[in-house]
mmCIF file of C-alpha atoms in Angstrom:
data_model
loop_
_atom_site.group_PDB
_atom_site.id
_atom_site.type_symbol
_atom_site.label_atom_id
_atom_site.label_comp_id
_atom_site.label_asym_id
_atom_site.label_seq_id
_atom_site.Cartn_x
_atom_site.Cartn_y
_atom_site.Cartn_z
ATOM 1 C CA MET A 1 11.121 -62.769 -5.751
ATOM 2 C CA LEU A 2 14.066 -62.663 -8.169
ATOM 3 C CA GLU A 3 14.063 -63.325 -11.892
ATOM 4 C CA PRO A 4 17.047 -63.787 -14.204
ATOM 5 C CA ILE A 5 18.014 -60.893 -16.456
ATOM 6 C CA PRO A 6 18.048 -62.273 -20.016
ATOM 7 C CA LEU A 7 21.295 -62.095 -21.968
ATOM 8 C CA SER A 8 19.523 -59.883 -24.509
ATOM 9 C CA GLU A 9 19.465 -57.217 -21.765
ATOM 10 C CA ARG A 10 23.077 -57.908 -20.750
ATOM 11 C CA ARG A 11 24.775 -57.412 -24.129
ATOM 12 C CA ARG A 12 28.016 -56.193 -22.533
ATOM 13 C CA ASP A 13 28.393 -59.615 -20.931
ATOM 14 C CA LEU A 14 29.078 -60.967 -24.420
ATOM 15 C CA TRP A 15 32.482 -59.234 -24.278
ATOM 16 C CA LEU A 16 33.304 -60.988 -21.017
ATOM 17 C CA ILE A 17 32.087 -64.316 -22.388
ATOM 18 C CA ALA A 18 34.267 -63.882 -25.483
ATOM 19 C CA GLY A 19 37.229 -62.959 -23.278
ATOM 20 C CA PHE A 20 36.757 -66.043 -21.116
ATOM 21 C CA LEU A 21 36.637 -68.262 -24.209
ATOM 22 C CA VAL A 22 39.802 -66.704 -25.663
ATOM 23 C CA PHE A 23 41.572 -67.128 -22.312
ATOM 24 C CA ALA A 24 40.439 -70.768 -22.181
ATOM 25 C CA SER A 25 42.052 -71.269 -25.583
ATOM 26 C CA THR A 26 45.363 -69.708 -24.559
ATOM 27 C CA SER A 27 45.314 -71.782 -21.376
ATOM 28 C CA VAL A 28 45.044 -74.973 -23.428
ATOM 29 C CA PHE A 29 47.256 -74.113 -26.394
ATOM 30 C CA VAL A 30 50.024 -72.067 -24.739
ATOM 31 C CA ASP A 31 50.017 -72.246 -20.938
ATOM 32 C CA ARG A 32 49.693 -76.029 -20.808
ATOM 33 C CA LEU A 33 52.764 -76.407 -23.009
ATOM 34 C CA ALA A 34 54.719 -73.760 -21.089
ATOM 35 C CA ALA A 35 53.895 -75.515 -17.809
ATOM 36 C CA LEU A 36 55.269 -78.745 -19.261
ATOM 37 C CA ASP A 37 58.417 -76.862 -20.364
ATOM 38 C CA VAL A 38 58.004 -77.733 -24.047
ATOM 39 C CA ASP A 39 60.888 -76.508 -26.221
ATOM 40 C CA PHE A 40 59.091 -74.146 -28.602
ATOM 41 C CA CYS A 41 62.219 -73.692 -30.728
ATOM 42 C CA GLY A 42 63.305 -77.328 -30.958
ATOM 43 C CA GLN A 43 64.146 -78.958 -34.266
ATOM 44 C CA ARG A 44 61.043 -79.901 -36.298
ATOM 45 C CA SER A 45 58.928 -77.974 -33.859
ATOM 46 C CA LEU A 46 55.324 -77.238 -34.698
ATOM 47 C CA PHE A 47 55.542 -74.160 -32.508
ATOM 48 C CA GLY A 48 57.295 -71.787 -34.922
ATOM 49 C CA ALA A 49 55.012 -68.851 -34.150
ATOM 50 C CA LEU A 50 55.575 -69.238 -30.409
ATOM 51 C CA CYS A 51 59.336 -69.483 -30.979
ATOM 52 C CA TRP A 52 59.237 -66.289 -33.055
ATOM 53 C CA TYR A 53 57.147 -64.583 -30.367
ATOM 54 C CA GLY A 54 59.625 -65.524 -27.650
ATOM 55 C CA ARG A 55 62.705 -64.535 -29.643
ATOM 56 C CA ASN A 56 61.343 -61.215 -30.849
ATOM 57 C CA LEU A 57 58.939 -60.010 -28.185
ATOM 58 C CA ASP A 58 59.049 -62.050 -24.977
ATOM 59 C CA PRO A 59 62.413 -63.622 -24.043
ATOM 60 C CA LEU A 60 61.036 -64.525 -20.611
ATOM 61 C CA PHE A 61 58.509 -66.801 -22.330
ATOM 62 C CA LEU A 62 61.341 -68.828 -23.879
ATOM 63 C CA ALA A 63 63.502 -68.728 -20.735
ATOM 64 C CA ASN A 64 60.468 -70.161 -18.913
ATOM 65 C CA PRO A 65 61.806 -70.073 -15.339
ATOM 66 C CA GLN A 66 60.276 -72.369 -12.754
ATOM 67 C CA TRP A 67 58.046 -69.676 -11.225
ATOM 68 C CA LEU A 68 56.582 -68.995 -14.691
ATOM 69 C CA ARG A 69 56.010 -72.713 -15.291
ATOM 70 C CA VAL A 70 54.074 -72.838 -11.994
ATOM 71 C CA MET A 71 51.973 -69.824 -13.008
ATOM 72 C CA SER A 72 51.395 -71.375 -16.446
ATOM 73 C CA GLY A 73 50.321 -74.638 -14.814
ATOM 74 C CA ILE A 74 47.800 -72.817 -12.636
ATOM 75 C CA SER A 75 46.508 -71.033 -15.726
ATOM 76 C CA ALA A 76 46.283 -74.265 -17.713
ATOM 77 C CA TRP A 77 44.775 -76.657 -15.190
ATOM 78 C CA VAL A 78 42.900 -74.379 -12.779
ATOM 79 C CA PHE A 79 41.943 -71.234 -14.663
ATOM 80 C CA GLY A 80 41.456 -72.964 -18.037
ATOM 81 C CA PRO A 81 38.435 -74.988 -16.888
ATOM 82 C CA LEU A 82 37.201 -72.023 -14.834
ATOM 83 C CA TYR A 83 37.109 -69.862 -17.961
ATOM 84 C CA LEU A 84 34.675 -72.314 -19.522
ATOM 85 C CA LEU A 85 32.578 -72.311 -16.352
ATOM 86 C CA PHE A 86 32.600 -68.503 -16.243
ATOM 87 C CA ALA A 87 31.606 -68.237 -19.917
ATOM 88 C CA TRP A 88 28.721 -70.649 -19.357
ATOM 89 C CA ALA A 89 27.618 -68.920 -16.125
ATOM 90 C CA PHE A 90 27.705 -65.449 -17.674
ATOM 91 C CA TRP A 91 25.769 -66.786 -20.679
ATOM 92 C CA ARG A 92 23.131 -68.363 -18.439
ATOM 93 C CA GLY A 93 23.150 -65.583 -15.827
ATOM 94 C CA VAL A 94 24.155 -67.643 -12.787
ATOM 95 C CA ASP A 95 24.572 -65.370 -9.750
ATOM 96 C CA ALA A 96 26.520 -68.050 -7.860
ATOM 97 C CA VAL A 97 29.539 -67.477 -10.132
ATOM 98 C CA ARG A 98 30.095 -64.015 -8.644
ATOM 99 C CA TRP A 99 32.531 -64.911 -5.828
ATOM 100 C CA PRO A 100 34.568 -67.472 -7.797
ATOM 101 C CA THR A 101 34.965 -64.897 -10.581
ATOM 102 C CA ILE A 102 35.999 -62.210 -8.100
ATOM 103 C CA ALA A 103 38.576 -64.594 -6.594
ATOM 104 C CA TRP A 104 39.901 -65.383 -10.090
ATOM 105 C CA ALA A 105 40.100 -61.692 -11.022
ATOM 106 C CA VAL A 106 42.095 -60.822 -7.902
ATOM 107 C CA ALA A 107 44.423 -63.798 -8.456
ATOM 108 C CA ILE A 108 45.014 -62.867 -12.107
ATOM 109 C CA LEU A 109 45.705 -59.226 -11.280
ATOM 110 C CA TYR A 110 48.180 -60.260 -8.579
ATOM 111 C CA SER A 111 49.942 -62.687 -10.917
ATOM 112 C CA MET A 112 50.082 -60.057 -13.667
ATOM 113 C CA VAL A 113 51.879 -57.649 -11.327
ATOM 114 C CA VAL A 114 54.524 -60.316 -10.682
ATOM 115 C CA HIS A 115 54.685 -61.403 -14.324
ATOM 116 C CA LEU A 116 54.936 -57.905 -15.796
ATOM 117 C CA TRP A 117 57.498 -56.846 -13.195
ATOM 118 C CA MET A 118 59.699 -59.748 -14.240
ATOM 119 C CA GLU A 119 59.044 -59.026 -17.929
ATOM 120 C CA PHE A 120 60.309 -55.463 -17.584
ATOM 121 C CA PHE A 121 62.832 -55.609 -14.739
ATOM 122 C CA GLY A 122 63.895 -59.265 -14.554
ATOM 123 C CA PRO A 123 66.897 -61.038 -16.073
ATOM 124 C CA ALA A 124 65.330 -61.329 -19.576
ATOM 125 C CA PRO A 125 63.740 -57.924 -20.239
ATOM 126 C CA ALA A 126 61.398 -57.479 -23.166
ATOM 127 C CA PRO A 127 63.033 -55.816 -26.198
ATOM 128 C CA HIS A 128 59.778 -53.983 -27.028
ATOM 129 C CA PRO A 129 58.073 -53.243 -23.680
ATOM 130 C CA GLY A 130 55.293 -51.148 -25.208
ATOM 131 C CA LEU A 131 54.254 -53.906 -27.591
ATOM 132 C CA LEU A 132 54.484 -56.537 -24.861
ATOM 133 C CA THR A 133 52.279 -54.348 -22.654
ATOM 134 C CA LEU A 134 49.640 -54.352 -25.406
ATOM 135 C CA ILE A 135 49.890 -58.141 -25.695
ATOM 136 C CA TYR A 136 49.350 -58.636 -21.960
ATOM 137 C CA LEU A 137 46.783 -55.828 -21.574
ATOM 138 C CA PRO A 138 43.757 -58.157 -21.939
ATOM 139 C CA TYR A 139 44.998 -60.085 -18.878
ATOM 140 C CA VAL A 140 44.654 -56.881 -16.871
ATOM 141 C CA LEU A 141 41.515 -55.493 -18.522
ATOM 142 C CA LEU A 142 39.313 -58.611 -18.456
ATOM 143 C CA PRO A 143 39.623 -59.159 -14.692
ATOM 144 C CA MET A 144 39.063 -55.446 -14.056
ATOM 145 C CA LEU A 145 35.955 -55.484 -16.253
ATOM 146 C CA ALA A 146 34.727 -58.618 -14.479
ATOM 147 C CA LEU A 147 35.222 -56.964 -11.078
ATOM 148 C CA ALA A 148 33.294 -53.898 -12.227
ATOM 149 C CA ARG A 149 30.523 -56.060 -13.693
ATOM 150 C CA LEU A 150 30.172 -58.138 -10.527
ATOM 151 C CA ARG A 151 30.108 -55.274 -8.018
ATOM 152 C CA GLY A 152 26.405 -55.857 -7.308
ATOM 153 C CA GLU A 153 25.307 -58.681 -5.025
ATOM 154 C CA ARG A 154 23.106 -60.307 -7.697
ATOM 155 C CA PRO A 155 24.599 -59.301 -11.053
ATOM 156 C CA PHE A 156 22.360 -61.510 -13.191
ATOM 157 C CA SER A 157 19.025 -61.184 -11.326
ATOM 158 C CA ARG A 158 16.476 -58.513 -10.564
ATOM 159 C CA VAL A 159 13.404 -58.233 -8.399
ATOM 160 C CA ARG A 160 10.379 -59.482 -10.289
ATOM 161 C CA ALA A 161 7.905 -56.678 -10.947
#
C-alpha cells in the first residue's frame, strides 16, 4: 500500500512550486499581453519597464513576430493555468501530475530552443546575449529540474512500512 510523502520531507519541491508560481505570474502579466500584441511602448503606456526591457535587452520581444505571439498565447492560456495546477499538485503530492508535467517540460524545452535560436540568430538579435541568456535561464532550468524530480514512477508516494 502507498502513502503520500509529506511536503516536510520533500523540501526541494518548494523550489519547483515557487518556480511554477513565478511562471504563472509571467504568463498572466507578460505573455498574455504579448499574445494580444499590446504596444508596450505606446503613448501613455503603463508598460514602461517592458518597453525598456525590449529596447535594451530583447528587441525580439518588441518586434513580437506572429510565431512569438502564438508561443506567448500558448504560455498564457495553456501553460499559465497548468502552472497553478502543478504548484498545487506538487504541494499536495499528487502522483497523477507526473505525465502532464513531463509533457509540459518537454514542450517548454523545445520552445526554448526555437525562441533562443531566434533571439541570437534571427532578424532582431539581442544586444547583450549573455544577459538575455541569464534572463531566460529559468525557462530551461525549471523544466529540467522537474524532469529530474519526476523520473520515478510515483514521485510523491512511498510504500507504507
